Tab-separated table of C-alpha atoms and ligand atoms in Angstrom:
chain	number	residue	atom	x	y	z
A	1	UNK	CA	52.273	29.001	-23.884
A	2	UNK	CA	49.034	28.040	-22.904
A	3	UNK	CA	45.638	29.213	-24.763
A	4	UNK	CA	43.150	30.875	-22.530
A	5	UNK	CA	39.350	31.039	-23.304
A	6	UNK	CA	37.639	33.124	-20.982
A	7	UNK	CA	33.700	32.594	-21.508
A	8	UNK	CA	32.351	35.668	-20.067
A	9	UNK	CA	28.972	36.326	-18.353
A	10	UNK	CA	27.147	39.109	-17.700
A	11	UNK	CA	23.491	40.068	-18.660
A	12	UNK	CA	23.683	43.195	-17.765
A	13	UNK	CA	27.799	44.510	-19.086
A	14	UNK	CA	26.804	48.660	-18.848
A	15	UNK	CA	25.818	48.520	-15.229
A	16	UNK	CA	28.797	45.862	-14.412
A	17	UNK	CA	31.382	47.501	-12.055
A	18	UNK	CA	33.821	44.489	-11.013
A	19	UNK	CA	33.633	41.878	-13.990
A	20	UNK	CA	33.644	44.687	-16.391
A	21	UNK	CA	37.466	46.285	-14.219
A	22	UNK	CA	38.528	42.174	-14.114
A	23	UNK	CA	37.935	41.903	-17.905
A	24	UNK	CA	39.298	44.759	-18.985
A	25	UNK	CA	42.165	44.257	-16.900
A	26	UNK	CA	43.276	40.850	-19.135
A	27	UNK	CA	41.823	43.129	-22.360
A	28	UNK	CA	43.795	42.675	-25.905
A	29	UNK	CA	46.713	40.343	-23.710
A	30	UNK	CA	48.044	37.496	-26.185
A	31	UNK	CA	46.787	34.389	-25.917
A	32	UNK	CA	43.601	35.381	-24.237
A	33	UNK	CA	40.545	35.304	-26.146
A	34	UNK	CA	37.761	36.736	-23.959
A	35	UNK	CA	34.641	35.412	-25.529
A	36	UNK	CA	31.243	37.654	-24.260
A	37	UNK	CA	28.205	35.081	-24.755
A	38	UNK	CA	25.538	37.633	-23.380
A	39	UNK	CA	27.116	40.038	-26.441
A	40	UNK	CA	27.099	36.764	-29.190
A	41	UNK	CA	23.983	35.385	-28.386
A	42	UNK	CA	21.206	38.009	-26.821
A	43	UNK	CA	18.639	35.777	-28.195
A	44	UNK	CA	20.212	32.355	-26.419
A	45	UNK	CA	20.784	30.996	-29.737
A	46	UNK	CA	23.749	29.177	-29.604
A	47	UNK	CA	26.073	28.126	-32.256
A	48	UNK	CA	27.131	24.888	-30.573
A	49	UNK	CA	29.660	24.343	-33.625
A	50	UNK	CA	31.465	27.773	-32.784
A	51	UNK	CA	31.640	26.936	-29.681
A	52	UNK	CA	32.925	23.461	-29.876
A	53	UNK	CA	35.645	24.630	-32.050
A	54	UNK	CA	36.312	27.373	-29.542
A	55	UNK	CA	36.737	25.133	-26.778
A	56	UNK	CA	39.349	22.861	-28.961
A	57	UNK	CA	41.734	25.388	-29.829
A	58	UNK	CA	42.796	26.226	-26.504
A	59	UNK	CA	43.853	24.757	-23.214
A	60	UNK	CA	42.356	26.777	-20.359
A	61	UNK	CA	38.772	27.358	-20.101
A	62	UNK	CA	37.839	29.352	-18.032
A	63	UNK	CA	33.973	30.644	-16.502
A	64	UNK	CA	33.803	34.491	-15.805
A	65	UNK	CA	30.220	35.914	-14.197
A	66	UNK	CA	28.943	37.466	-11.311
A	67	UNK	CA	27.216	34.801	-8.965
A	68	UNK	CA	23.745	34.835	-9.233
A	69	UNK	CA	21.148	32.902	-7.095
A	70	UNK	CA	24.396	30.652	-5.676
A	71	UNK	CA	25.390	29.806	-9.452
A	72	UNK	CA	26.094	31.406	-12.802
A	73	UNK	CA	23.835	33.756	-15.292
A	74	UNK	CA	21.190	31.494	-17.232
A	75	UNK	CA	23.631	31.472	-20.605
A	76	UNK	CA	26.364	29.436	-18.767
A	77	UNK	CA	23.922	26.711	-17.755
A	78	UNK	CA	22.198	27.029	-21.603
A	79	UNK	CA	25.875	26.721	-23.116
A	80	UNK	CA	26.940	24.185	-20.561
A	81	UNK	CA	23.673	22.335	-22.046
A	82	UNK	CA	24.036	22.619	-25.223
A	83	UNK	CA	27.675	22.392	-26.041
A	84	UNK	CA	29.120	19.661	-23.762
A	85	UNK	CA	27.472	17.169	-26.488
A	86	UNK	CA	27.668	13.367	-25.717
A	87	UNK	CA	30.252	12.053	-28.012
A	88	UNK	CA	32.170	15.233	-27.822
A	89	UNK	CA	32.905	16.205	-24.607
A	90	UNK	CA	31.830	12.784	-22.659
A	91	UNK	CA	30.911	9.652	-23.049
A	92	UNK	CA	32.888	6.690	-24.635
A	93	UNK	CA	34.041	8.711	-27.929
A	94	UNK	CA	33.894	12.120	-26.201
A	95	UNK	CA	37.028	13.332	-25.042
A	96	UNK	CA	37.708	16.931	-26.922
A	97	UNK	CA	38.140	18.494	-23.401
A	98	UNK	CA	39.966	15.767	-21.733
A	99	UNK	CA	43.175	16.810	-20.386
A	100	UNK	CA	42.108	20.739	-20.452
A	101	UNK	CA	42.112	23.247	-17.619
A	102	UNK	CA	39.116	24.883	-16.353
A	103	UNK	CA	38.015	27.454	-13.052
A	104	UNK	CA	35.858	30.083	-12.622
A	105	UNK	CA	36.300	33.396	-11.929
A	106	UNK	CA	33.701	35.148	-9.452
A	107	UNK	CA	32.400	38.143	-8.339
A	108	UNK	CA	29.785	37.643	-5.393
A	109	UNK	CA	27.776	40.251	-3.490
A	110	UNK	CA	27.961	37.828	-0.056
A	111	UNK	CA	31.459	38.401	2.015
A	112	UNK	CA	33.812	35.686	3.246
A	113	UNK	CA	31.798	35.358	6.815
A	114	UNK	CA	28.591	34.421	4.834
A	115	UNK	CA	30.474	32.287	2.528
A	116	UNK	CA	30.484	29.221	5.509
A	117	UNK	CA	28.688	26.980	7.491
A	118	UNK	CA	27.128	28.640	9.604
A	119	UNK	CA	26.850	31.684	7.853
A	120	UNK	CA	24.260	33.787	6.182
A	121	UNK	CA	24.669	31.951	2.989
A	122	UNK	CA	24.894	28.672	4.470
A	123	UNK	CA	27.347	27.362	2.251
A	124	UNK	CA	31.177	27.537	1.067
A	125	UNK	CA	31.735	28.642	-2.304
A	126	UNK	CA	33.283	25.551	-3.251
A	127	UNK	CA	30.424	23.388	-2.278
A	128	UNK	CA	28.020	25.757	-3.641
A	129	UNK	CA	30.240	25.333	-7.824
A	130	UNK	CA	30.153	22.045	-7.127
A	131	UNK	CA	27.757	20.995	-10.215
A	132	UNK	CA	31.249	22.789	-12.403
A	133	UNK	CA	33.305	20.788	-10.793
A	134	UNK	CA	31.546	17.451	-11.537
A	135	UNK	CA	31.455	18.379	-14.997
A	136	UNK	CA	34.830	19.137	-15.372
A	137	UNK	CA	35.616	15.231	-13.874
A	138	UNK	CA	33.332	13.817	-16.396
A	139	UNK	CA	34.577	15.749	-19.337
A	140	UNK	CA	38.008	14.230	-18.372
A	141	UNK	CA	39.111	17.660	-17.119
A	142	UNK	CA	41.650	19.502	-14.345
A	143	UNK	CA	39.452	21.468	-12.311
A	144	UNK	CA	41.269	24.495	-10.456
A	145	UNK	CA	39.369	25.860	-7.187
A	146	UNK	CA	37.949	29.325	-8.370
A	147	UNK	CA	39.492	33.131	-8.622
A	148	UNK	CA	36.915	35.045	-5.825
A	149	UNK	CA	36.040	38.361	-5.518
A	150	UNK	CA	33.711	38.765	-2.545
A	151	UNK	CA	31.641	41.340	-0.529
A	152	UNK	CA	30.699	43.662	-3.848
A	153	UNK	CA	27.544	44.527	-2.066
A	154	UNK	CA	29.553	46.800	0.005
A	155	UNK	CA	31.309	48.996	-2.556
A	156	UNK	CA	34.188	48.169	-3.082
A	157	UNK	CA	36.884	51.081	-2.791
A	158	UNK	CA	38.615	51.732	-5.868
A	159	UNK	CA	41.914	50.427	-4.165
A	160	UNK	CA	40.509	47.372	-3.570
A	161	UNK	CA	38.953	47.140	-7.236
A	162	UNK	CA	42.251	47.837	-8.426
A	163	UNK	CA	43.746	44.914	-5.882
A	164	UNK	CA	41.426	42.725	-7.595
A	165	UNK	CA	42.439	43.465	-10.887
A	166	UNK	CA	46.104	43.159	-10.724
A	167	UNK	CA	45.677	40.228	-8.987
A	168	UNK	CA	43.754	38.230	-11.497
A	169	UNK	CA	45.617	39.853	-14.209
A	170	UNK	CA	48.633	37.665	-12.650
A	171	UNK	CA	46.866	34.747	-12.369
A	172	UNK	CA	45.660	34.786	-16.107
A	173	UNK	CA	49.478	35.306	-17.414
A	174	UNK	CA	50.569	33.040	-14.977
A	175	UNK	CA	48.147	30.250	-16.210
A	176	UNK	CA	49.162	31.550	-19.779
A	177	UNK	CA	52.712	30.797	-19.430
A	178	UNK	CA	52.568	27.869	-17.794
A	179	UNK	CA	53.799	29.287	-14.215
A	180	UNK	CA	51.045	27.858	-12.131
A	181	UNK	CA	51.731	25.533	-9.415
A	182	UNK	CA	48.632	23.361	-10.308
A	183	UNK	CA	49.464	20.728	-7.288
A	184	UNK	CA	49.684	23.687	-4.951
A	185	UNK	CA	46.843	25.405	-6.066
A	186	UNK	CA	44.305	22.416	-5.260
A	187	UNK	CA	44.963	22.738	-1.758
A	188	UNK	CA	43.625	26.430	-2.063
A	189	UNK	CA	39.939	27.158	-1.551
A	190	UNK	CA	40.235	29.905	-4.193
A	191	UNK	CA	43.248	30.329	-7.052
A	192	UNK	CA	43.920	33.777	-5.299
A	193	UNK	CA	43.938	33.022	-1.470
A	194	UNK	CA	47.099	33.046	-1.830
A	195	UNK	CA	48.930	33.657	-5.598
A	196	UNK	CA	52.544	33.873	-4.628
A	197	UNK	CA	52.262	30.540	-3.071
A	198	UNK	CA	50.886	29.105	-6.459
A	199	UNK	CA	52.695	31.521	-9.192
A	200	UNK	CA	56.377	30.755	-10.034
A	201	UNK	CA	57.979	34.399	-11.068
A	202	UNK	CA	59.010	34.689	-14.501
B	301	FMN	C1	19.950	38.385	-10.161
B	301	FMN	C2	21.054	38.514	-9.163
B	301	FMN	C3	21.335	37.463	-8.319
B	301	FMN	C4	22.385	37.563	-7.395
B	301	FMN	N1	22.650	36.483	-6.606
B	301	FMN	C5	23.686	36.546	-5.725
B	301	FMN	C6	24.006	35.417	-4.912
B	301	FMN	O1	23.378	34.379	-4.957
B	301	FMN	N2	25.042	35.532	-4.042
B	301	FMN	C7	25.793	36.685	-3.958
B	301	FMN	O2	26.735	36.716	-3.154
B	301	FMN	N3	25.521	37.757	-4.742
B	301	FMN	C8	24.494	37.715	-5.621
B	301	FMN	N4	24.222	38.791	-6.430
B	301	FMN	C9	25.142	39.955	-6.426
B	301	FMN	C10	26.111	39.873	-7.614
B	301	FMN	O3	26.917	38.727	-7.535
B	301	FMN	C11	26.962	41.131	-7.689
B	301	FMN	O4	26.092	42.213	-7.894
B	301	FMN	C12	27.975	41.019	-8.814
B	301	FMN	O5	28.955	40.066	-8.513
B	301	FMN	C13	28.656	42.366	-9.049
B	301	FMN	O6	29.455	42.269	-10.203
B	301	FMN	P1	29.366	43.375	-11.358
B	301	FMN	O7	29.843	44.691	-10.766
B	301	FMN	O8	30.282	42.883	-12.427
B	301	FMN	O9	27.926	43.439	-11.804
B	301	FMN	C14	23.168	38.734	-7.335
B	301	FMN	C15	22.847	39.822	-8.165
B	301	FMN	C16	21.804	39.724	-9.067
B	301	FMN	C17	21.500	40.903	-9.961
């Protein structure tokens, strides 16, 4: 069984419709710490240590937030800062990540057509999380192509929400027990464009 850390991201939790169903979707599931860095550090401080120690004790690490200005909340760039020490997590003696799993998981307010070239936004996704995924290759990591939830702006109907939900509630037990298709997922531009080509049943 795989360990899950799911560093979660939101400034502003109370008025948080879709990260707050996502999260409490994966709530209390073994395995799965869900770690809330705007709730352990409202002042920014950061106890790299903590974190660091965090980080060793389990396999999959994975980036929950709403996207924000084409990139993450401030606290993910100030942990990503502060925690990824030389020495530690790159660098000739830094390898405590190497060999670890990480994605994101994101909620945008943009929709699919504006995720392009072309498009309102300009860019794909995937291009746009492309400073993660660097980071991830020199921290010696796997990088997995994100879970997506697009077009919040809209509303999204409650059956949708709920789509959502299930959906990365599989993915996160599927990581857990080790039934992710890793090979098959990389040719995905998110984890969930298609799970049942990626999952294996139990
Ligand atoms: C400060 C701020 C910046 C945002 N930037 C973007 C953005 O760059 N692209 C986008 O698609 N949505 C953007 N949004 C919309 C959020 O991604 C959206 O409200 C969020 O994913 C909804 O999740 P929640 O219900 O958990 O809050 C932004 C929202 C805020 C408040």
């Amino acid at each position: 069984m795989n360990k899950i850390l799911i560093l979660f991201a939101h400034p502003a939790f109370k008025r948080s419709t879709i990260n707050a169903a996502l999260r409490d979707g994966i709530e209390g599931e073994d395995g799965i710490t869900i770690h809330d860095l705007y709730g352990a550090y409202p002042d920014f401080f950061i106890d790299v240590d903590y974190e660091q120690r965090l980080c060793e004790a389990h396999d999959i690490i994975i980036f929950q937030h709403p996207f924000y200005w084409y990139s993450t909340p401030a606290i993910l760039k100030e942990w990503l800062d502060l925690v990824l020490e030389h020495g530690w997590a790159y660098g000739s003696q830094g390898n405590a990540l190497a060999g670890k799993y990480t994605l994101q998981a994101i909620t945008a307010g943009g929709d699919g057509a504006s995720y392009r070239t072309g498009g309102t936004n300009g860019h794909t996704i995937g291009e746009l999380i492309s400073p993660y995924r660097a980071t991830a290759s020199l921290c010696g990591m796997h990088w997995l192509p994100p879970f997506v939830v697009l077009g919040v702006h809209r509303g999204l109907p409650g059956v949708i929400v709920n789509g959502h939900v299930e959906r990365y509630r599989q993915a996160i037990i599927a990581l857990r027990d080790g039934r992710v298709n890793y090979q098959e997922a990389a040719r995905h531009e998110y984890l969930n464009s298609n799970l049942k080509a990626i999952i294996r049943e139990p």
